[in-house]
C-alpha positions as a Python dict, from the first residue, in 0.01 Angstrom:
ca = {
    (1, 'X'): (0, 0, 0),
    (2, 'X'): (328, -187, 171),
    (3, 'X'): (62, -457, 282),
    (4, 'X'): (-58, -481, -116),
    (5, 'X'): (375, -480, -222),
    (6, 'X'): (417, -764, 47),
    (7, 'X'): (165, -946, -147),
    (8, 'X'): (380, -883, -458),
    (9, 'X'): (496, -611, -625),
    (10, 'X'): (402, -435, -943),
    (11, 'X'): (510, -101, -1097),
    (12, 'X'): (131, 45, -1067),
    (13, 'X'): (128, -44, -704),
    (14, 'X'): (490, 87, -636),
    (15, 'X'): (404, 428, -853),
    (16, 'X'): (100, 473, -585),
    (17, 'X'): (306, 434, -312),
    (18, 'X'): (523, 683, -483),
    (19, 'X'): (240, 906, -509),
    (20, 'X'): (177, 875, -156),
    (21, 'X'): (544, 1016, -31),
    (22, 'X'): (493, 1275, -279),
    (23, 'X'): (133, 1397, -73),
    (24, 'X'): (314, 1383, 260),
    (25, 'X'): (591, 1553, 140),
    (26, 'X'): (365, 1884, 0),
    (27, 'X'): (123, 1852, 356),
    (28, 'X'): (212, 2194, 504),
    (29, 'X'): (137, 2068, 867),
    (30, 'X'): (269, 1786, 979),
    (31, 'X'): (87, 1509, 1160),
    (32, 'X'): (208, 1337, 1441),
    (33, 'X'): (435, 1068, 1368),
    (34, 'X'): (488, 1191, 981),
    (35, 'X'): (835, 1150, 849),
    (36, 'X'): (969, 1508, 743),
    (37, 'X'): (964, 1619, 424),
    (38, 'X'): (1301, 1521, 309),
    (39, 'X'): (1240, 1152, 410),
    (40, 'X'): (894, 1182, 252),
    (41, 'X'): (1096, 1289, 0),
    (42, 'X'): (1359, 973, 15),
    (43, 'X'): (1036, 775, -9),
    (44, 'X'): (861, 943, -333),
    (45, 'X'): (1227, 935, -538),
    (46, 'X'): (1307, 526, -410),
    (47, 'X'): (918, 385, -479),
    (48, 'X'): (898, 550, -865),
    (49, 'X'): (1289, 417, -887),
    (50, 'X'): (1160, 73, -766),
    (51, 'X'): (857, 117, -1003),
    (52, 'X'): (1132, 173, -1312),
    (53, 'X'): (1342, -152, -1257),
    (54, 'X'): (1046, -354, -1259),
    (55, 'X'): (916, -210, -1531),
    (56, 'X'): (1246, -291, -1694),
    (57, 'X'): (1293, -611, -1551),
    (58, 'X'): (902, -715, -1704),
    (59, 'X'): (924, -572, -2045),
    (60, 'X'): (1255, -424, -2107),
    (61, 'X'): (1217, -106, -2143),
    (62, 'X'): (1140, 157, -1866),
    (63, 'X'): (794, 317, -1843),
    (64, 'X'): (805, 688, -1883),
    (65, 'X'): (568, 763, -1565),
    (66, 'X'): (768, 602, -1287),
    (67, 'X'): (1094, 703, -1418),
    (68, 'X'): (1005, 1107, -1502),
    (69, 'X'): (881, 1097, -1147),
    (70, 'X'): (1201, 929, -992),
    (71, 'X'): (1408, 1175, -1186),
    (72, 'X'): (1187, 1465, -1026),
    (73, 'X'): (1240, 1290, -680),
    (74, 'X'): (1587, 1241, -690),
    (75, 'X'): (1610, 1641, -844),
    (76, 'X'): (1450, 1761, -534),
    (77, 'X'): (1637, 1550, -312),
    (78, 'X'): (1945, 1704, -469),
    (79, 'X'): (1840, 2055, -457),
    (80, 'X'): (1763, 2027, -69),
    (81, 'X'): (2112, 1885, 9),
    (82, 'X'): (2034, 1482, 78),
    (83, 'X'): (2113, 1306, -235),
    (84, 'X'): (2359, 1331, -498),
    (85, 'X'): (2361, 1547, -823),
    (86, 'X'): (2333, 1312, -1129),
    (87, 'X'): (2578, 1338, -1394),
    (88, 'X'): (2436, 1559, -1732),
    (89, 'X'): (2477, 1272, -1916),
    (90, 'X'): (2275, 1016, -1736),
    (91, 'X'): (2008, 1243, -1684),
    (92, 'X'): (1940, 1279, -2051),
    (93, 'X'): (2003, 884, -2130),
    (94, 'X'): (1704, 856, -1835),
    (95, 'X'): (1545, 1153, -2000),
    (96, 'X'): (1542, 1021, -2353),
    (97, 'X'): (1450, 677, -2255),
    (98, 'X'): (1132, 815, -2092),
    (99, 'X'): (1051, 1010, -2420),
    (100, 'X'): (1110, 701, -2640),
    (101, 'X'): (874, 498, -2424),
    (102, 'X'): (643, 794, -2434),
    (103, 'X'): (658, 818, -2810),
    (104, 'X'): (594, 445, -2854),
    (105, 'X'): (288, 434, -2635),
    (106, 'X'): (191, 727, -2845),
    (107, 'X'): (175, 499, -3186),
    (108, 'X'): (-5, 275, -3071),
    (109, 'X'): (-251, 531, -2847),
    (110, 'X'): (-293, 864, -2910),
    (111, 'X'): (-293, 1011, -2534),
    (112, 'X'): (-236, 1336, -2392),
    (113, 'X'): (-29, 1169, -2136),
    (114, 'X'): (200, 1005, -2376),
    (115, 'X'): (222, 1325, -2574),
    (116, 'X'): (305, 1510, -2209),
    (117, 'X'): (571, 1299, -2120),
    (118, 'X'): (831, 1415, -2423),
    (119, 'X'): (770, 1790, -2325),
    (120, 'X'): (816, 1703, -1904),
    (121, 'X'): (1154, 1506, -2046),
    (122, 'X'): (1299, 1831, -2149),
    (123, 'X'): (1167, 2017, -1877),
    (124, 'X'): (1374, 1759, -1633),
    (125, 'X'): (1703, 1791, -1829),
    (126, 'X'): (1625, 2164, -1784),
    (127, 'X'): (1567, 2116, -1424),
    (128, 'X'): (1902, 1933, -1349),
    (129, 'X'): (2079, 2210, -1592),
    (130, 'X'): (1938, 2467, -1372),
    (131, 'X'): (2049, 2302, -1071),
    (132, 'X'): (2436, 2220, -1208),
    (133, 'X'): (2491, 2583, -1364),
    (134, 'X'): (2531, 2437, -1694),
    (135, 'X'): (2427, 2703, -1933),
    (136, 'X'): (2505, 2505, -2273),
    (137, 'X'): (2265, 2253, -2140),
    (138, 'X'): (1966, 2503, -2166),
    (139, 'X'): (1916, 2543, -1785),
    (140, 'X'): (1546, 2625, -1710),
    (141, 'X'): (1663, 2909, -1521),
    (142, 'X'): (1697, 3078, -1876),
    (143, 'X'): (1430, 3293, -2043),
    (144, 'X'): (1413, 3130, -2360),
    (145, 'X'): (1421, 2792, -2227),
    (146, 'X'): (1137, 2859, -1993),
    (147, 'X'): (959, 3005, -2323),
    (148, 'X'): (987, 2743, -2484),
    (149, 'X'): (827, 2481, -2275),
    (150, 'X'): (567, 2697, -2272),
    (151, 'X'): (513, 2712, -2598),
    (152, 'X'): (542, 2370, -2601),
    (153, 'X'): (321, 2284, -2348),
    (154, 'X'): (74, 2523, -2485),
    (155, 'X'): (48, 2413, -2851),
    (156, 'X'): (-12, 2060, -2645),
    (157, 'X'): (-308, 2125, -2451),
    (158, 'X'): (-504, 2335, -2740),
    (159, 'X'): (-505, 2023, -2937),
    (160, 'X'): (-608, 1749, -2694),
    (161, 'X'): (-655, 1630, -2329),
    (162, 'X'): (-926, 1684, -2111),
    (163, 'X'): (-910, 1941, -1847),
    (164, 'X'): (-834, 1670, -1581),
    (165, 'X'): (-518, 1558, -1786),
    (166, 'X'): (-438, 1950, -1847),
    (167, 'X'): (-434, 1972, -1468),
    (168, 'X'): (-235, 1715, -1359),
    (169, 'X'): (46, 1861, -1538),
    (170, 'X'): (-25, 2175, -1402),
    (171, 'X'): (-8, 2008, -1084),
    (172, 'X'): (323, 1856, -1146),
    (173, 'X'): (478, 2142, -1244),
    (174, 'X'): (370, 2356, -916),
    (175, 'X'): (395, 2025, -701),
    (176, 'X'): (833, 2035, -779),
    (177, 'X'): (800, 2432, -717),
    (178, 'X'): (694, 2398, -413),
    (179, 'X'): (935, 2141, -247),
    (180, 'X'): (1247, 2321, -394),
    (181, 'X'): (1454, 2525, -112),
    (182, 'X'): (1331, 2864, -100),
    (183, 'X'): (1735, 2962, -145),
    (184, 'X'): (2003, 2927, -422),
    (185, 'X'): (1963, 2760, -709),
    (186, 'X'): (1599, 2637, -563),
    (187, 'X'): (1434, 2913, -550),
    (188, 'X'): (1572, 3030, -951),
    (189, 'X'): (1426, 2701, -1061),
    (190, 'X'): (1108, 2725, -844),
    (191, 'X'): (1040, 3077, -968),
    (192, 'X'): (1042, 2934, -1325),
    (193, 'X'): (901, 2659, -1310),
    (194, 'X'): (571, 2876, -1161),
    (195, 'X'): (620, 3093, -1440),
    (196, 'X'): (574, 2785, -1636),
    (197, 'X'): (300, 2656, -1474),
    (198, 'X'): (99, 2990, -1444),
    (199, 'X'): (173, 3010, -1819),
    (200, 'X'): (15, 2683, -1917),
    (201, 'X'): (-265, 2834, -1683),
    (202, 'X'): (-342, 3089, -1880),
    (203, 'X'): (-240, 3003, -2239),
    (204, 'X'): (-616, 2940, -2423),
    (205, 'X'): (-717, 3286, -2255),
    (206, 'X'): (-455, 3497, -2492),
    (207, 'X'): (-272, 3782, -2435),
    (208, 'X'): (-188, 3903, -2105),
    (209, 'X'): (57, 3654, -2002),
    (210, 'X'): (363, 3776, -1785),
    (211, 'X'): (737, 3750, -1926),
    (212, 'X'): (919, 3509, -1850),
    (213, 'X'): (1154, 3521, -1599),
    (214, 'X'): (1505, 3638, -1583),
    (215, 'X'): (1800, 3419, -1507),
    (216, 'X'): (1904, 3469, -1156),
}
Protein backbone atom coordinates (compact mmCIF):
# COMPACT_ATOMS: atom_id res chain seq x y z
CA UNK A 1 0.00 0.00 0.00
CA UNK A 2 2.86 2.88 0.82
CA UNK A 3 4.54 1.55 -2.48
CA UNK A 4 0.90 2.14 -4.41
CA UNK A 5 0.68 6.04 -2.27
CA UNK A 6 4.33 6.68 -3.54
CA UNK A 7 2.96 6.17 -6.90
CA UNK A 8 0.28 8.77 -6.03
CA UNK A 9 -2.16 9.09 -3.70
CA UNK A 10 -5.90 8.70 -3.69
CA UNK A 11 -8.50 8.63 -0.88
CA UNK A 12 -9.49 4.77 -1.77
CA UNK A 13 -5.88 3.82 -1.51
CA UNK A 14 -5.22 5.92 1.72
CA UNK A 15 -8.73 4.46 3.34
CA UNK A 16 -7.04 0.81 2.70
CA UNK A 17 -4.10 1.66 4.28
CA UNK A 18 -6.32 2.92 6.99
CA UNK A 19 -7.96 -0.30 7.09
CA UNK A 20 -4.79 -1.96 7.44
CA UNK A 21 -3.66 -0.08 10.93
CA UNK A 22 -7.05 -0.75 12.02
CA UNK A 23 -6.33 -4.99 11.51
CA UNK A 24 -3.00 -4.67 13.31
CA UNK A 25 -4.33 -2.76 15.86
CA UNK A 26 -7.35 -5.58 16.83
CA UNK A 27 -4.44 -8.71 16.18
CA UNK A 28 -4.42 -10.08 19.76
CA UNK A 29 -0.77 -11.45 19.31
CA UNK A 30 1.63 -9.50 18.14
CA UNK A 31 4.11 -10.39 15.43
CA UNK A 32 7.54 -9.65 15.51
CA UNK A 33 8.41 -6.33 14.47
CA UNK A 34 4.52 -5.03 14.70
CA UNK A 35 4.09 -1.55 15.96
CA UNK A 36 1.87 -1.69 19.24
CA UNK A 37 -1.45 -1.07 19.23
CA UNK A 38 -1.51 2.54 20.03
CA UNK A 39 0.85 3.34 17.07
CA UNK A 40 -1.26 0.98 14.95
CA UNK A 41 -3.62 3.06 16.24
CA UNK A 42 -1.72 6.57 15.27
CA UNK A 43 -1.62 4.93 11.85
CA UNK A 44 -5.52 3.94 11.32
CA UNK A 45 -6.70 7.70 12.76
CA UNK A 46 -3.70 9.73 10.34
CA UNK A 47 -4.37 7.46 6.87
CA UNK A 48 -8.54 7.97 7.01
CA UNK A 49 -7.52 11.83 8.10
CA UNK A 50 -5.21 11.90 5.01
CA UNK A 51 -8.00 10.11 3.03
CA UNK A 52 -10.54 13.22 4.17
CA UNK A 53 -8.33 16.20 2.95
CA UNK A 54 -7.98 14.72 -0.31
CA UNK A 55 -11.23 14.01 -0.62
CA UNK A 56 -11.80 17.65 0.15
CA UNK A 57 -9.09 18.96 -1.72
CA UNK A 58 -10.66 16.82 -5.13
CA UNK A 59 -14.27 17.60 -4.80
CA UNK A 60 -14.90 19.84 -1.95
CA UNK A 61 -16.63 18.22 0.24
CA UNK A 62 -15.39 15.39 2.62
CA UNK A 63 -16.44 11.77 2.00
CA UNK A 64 -18.35 10.32 4.86
CA UNK A 65 -16.22 6.89 4.98
CA UNK A 66 -12.73 8.22 5.57
CA UNK A 67 -13.78 10.90 7.84
CA UNK A 68 -16.39 8.65 10.29
CA UNK A 69 -13.39 6.39 10.46
CA UNK A 70 -10.77 9.18 11.35
CA UNK A 71 -13.19 10.46 13.92
CA UNK A 72 -13.35 6.76 15.39
CA UNK A 73 -9.44 6.71 15.23
CA UNK A 74 -8.75 9.79 16.77
CA UNK A 75 -11.77 8.74 19.62
CA UNK A 76 -9.79 5.75 20.50
CA UNK A 77 -6.60 7.41 20.48
CA UNK A 78 -8.14 9.79 22.99
CA UNK A 79 -9.69 7.30 25.19
CA UNK A 80 -6.24 5.38 25.58
CA UNK A 81 -4.37 8.57 26.62
CA UNK A 82 -2.18 9.51 23.21
CA UNK A 83 -4.09 12.10 21.43
CA UNK A 84 -6.14 14.95 22.30
CA UNK A 85 -9.94 15.18 23.14
CA UNK A 86 -11.72 17.14 20.32
CA UNK A 87 -13.79 19.98 21.19
CA UNK A 88 -17.97 19.07 21.22
CA UNK A 89 -18.32 21.37 18.70
CA UNK A 90 -15.97 20.23 16.05
CA UNK A 91 -16.92 16.84 16.47
CA UNK A 92 -20.45 17.48 15.40
CA UNK A 93 -19.38 20.07 12.43
CA UNK A 94 -17.14 16.69 11.34
CA UNK A 95 -20.12 14.66 12.34
CA UNK A 96 -22.72 16.52 10.34
CA UNK A 97 -20.54 16.97 7.38
CA UNK A 98 -20.20 13.16 7.12
CA UNK A 99 -24.08 12.82 7.33
CA UNK A 100 -24.64 15.51 4.65
CA UNK A 101 -22.25 13.73 2.31
CA UNK A 102 -23.98 10.54 3.31
CA UNK A 103 -27.39 11.94 2.58
CA UNK A 104 -26.33 13.27 -0.82
CA UNK A 105 -24.83 10.03 -2.04
CA UNK A 106 -28.11 8.68 -0.84
CA UNK A 107 -30.20 10.84 -3.63
CA UNK A 108 -28.54 9.97 -6.09
CA UNK A 109 -28.03 5.99 -4.85
CA UNK A 110 -30.06 4.36 -2.64
CA UNK A 111 -27.33 2.33 -0.48
CA UNK A 112 -27.35 0.79 2.77
CA UNK A 113 -24.02 2.29 3.30
CA UNK A 114 -25.09 5.77 2.65
CA UNK A 115 -28.16 5.23 4.75
CA UNK A 116 -25.55 3.73 7.64
CA UNK A 117 -23.43 6.52 7.72
CA UNK A 118 -26.18 9.21 9.27
CA UNK A 119 -26.99 6.66 12.14
CA UNK A 120 -22.80 5.89 12.84
CA UNK A 121 -22.67 10.04 12.80
CA UNK A 122 -24.72 10.12 15.88
CA UNK A 123 -23.31 7.21 17.33
CA UNK A 124 -19.69 9.17 17.12
CA UNK A 125 -21.03 12.41 18.68
CA UNK A 126 -22.33 9.92 21.30
CA UNK A 127 -19.02 8.35 21.56
CA UNK A 128 -17.02 11.63 22.20
CA UNK A 129 -20.06 12.70 24.70
CA UNK A 130 -19.42 9.58 26.52
CA UNK A 131 -15.86 10.13 26.65
CA UNK A 132 -16.08 14.14 27.81
CA UNK A 133 -18.92 13.52 30.55
CA UNK A 134 -21.17 15.72 28.74
CA UNK A 135 -24.60 14.55 29.61
CA UNK A 136 -26.66 17.32 27.58
CA UNK A 137 -24.81 16.02 24.62
CA UNK A 138 -26.60 12.56 24.84
CA UNK A 139 -23.46 10.57 25.90
CA UNK A 140 -23.75 6.92 24.67
CA UNK A 141 -23.07 5.89 28.06
CA UNK A 142 -26.89 6.70 28.62
CA UNK A 143 -29.73 4.16 28.37
CA UNK A 144 -31.89 5.93 26.15
CA UNK A 145 -29.27 7.05 23.90
CA UNK A 146 -27.94 3.58 23.46
CA UNK A 147 -31.79 2.68 22.73
CA UNK A 148 -32.07 4.68 20.41
CA UNK A 149 -29.37 3.80 18.01
CA UNK A 150 -30.69 0.70 18.26
CA UNK A 151 -33.75 1.39 17.20
CA UNK A 152 -32.28 3.19 14.67
CA UNK A 153 -30.03 0.86 13.44
CA UNK A 154 -32.67 -1.73 13.58
CA UNK A 155 -35.51 -0.11 11.58
CA UNK A 156 -32.28 0.25 9.02
CA UNK A 157 -31.33 -3.16 8.40
CA UNK A 158 -35.12 -4.64 8.18
CA UNK A 159 -35.56 -2.51 5.20
CA UNK A 160 -32.40 -3.00 3.13
CA UNK A 161 -28.72 -4.18 2.90
CA UNK A 162 -27.46 -7.42 2.40
CA UNK A 163 -26.17 -9.42 5.21
CA UNK A 164 -22.53 -8.56 4.22
CA UNK A 165 -23.36 -4.73 4.56
CA UNK A 166 -25.42 -5.64 7.92
CA UNK A 167 -22.13 -7.10 9.13
CA UNK A 168 -19.74 -4.71 8.51
CA UNK A 169 -21.49 -2.43 10.74
CA UNK A 170 -21.72 -4.93 13.18
CA UNK A 171 -18.15 -5.20 12.81
CA UNK A 172 -17.51 -1.59 13.31
CA UNK A 173 -19.33 -1.27 16.15
CA UNK A 174 -17.49 -4.32 18.10
CA UNK A 175 -14.14 -3.41 16.23
CA UNK A 176 -14.15 0.39 18.54
CA UNK A 177 -15.33 -1.90 21.65
CA UNK A 178 -12.65 -3.73 21.60
CA UNK A 179 -9.69 -1.21 21.37
CA UNK A 180 -11.23 1.05 24.13
CA UNK A 181 -9.24 0.77 27.64
CA UNK A 182 -10.77 -1.81 29.65
CA UNK A 183 -10.91 1.19 32.56
CA UNK A 184 -12.78 4.54 33.04
CA UNK A 185 -14.70 6.02 30.74
CA UNK A 186 -13.49 3.09 28.13
CA UNK A 187 -14.82 0.46 29.40
CA UNK A 188 -18.65 2.51 30.02
CA UNK A 189 -18.49 3.22 26.33
CA UNK A 190 -17.18 -0.27 25.32
CA UNK A 191 -19.88 -1.96 27.37
CA UNK A 192 -22.46 0.01 25.31
CA UNK A 193 -21.40 0.06 22.40
CA UNK A 194 -21.54 -4.15 22.65
CA UNK A 195 -24.86 -3.72 23.89
CA UNK A 196 -25.38 -1.97 20.69
CA UNK A 197 -23.85 -4.21 18.58
CA UNK A 198 -25.33 -7.47 20.16
CA UNK A 199 -28.63 -5.58 19.73
CA UNK A 200 -28.38 -5.02 16.01
CA UNK A 201 -27.40 -8.84 16.26
CA UNK A 202 -30.37 -9.90 17.30
CA UNK A 203 -33.03 -7.37 16.24
CA UNK A 204 -35.03 -9.45 13.15
CA UNK A 205 -35.16 -12.47 15.75
CA UNK A 206 -37.73 -10.42 18.23
CA UNK A 207 -38.12 -10.44 21.65
CA UNK A 208 -35.55 -11.51 23.95
CA UNK A 209 -33.17 -8.78 23.64
CA UNK A 210 -31.25 -7.63 26.89
CA UNK A 211 -31.77 -3.96 28.40
CA UNK A 212 -29.77 -1.67 27.73
CA UNK A 213 -27.19 -0.73 29.81
CA UNK A 214 -26.96 1.53 32.73
CA UNK A 215 -24.87 4.64 32.87
CA UNK A 216 -21.78 3.97 34.78
Amino acid sequence: LEQLLAIGETAERLSLLGSYWKRMALLKARPRGLPDVDACIVGFKEAYGRAVELSYRRDGTRDYYPLLNALDGAFLAAARGTGEAMPAERVRELADAAAADARSRFAAERSFFHAVAEIDAQRVCAQWAGLAGRQGDGPITRPDVQQALAARYCELVRRMGSRREQDSTLRQLRDVAALLPAQGAGRAIAAALSWIAERLSACESGPGTPSPLRSA
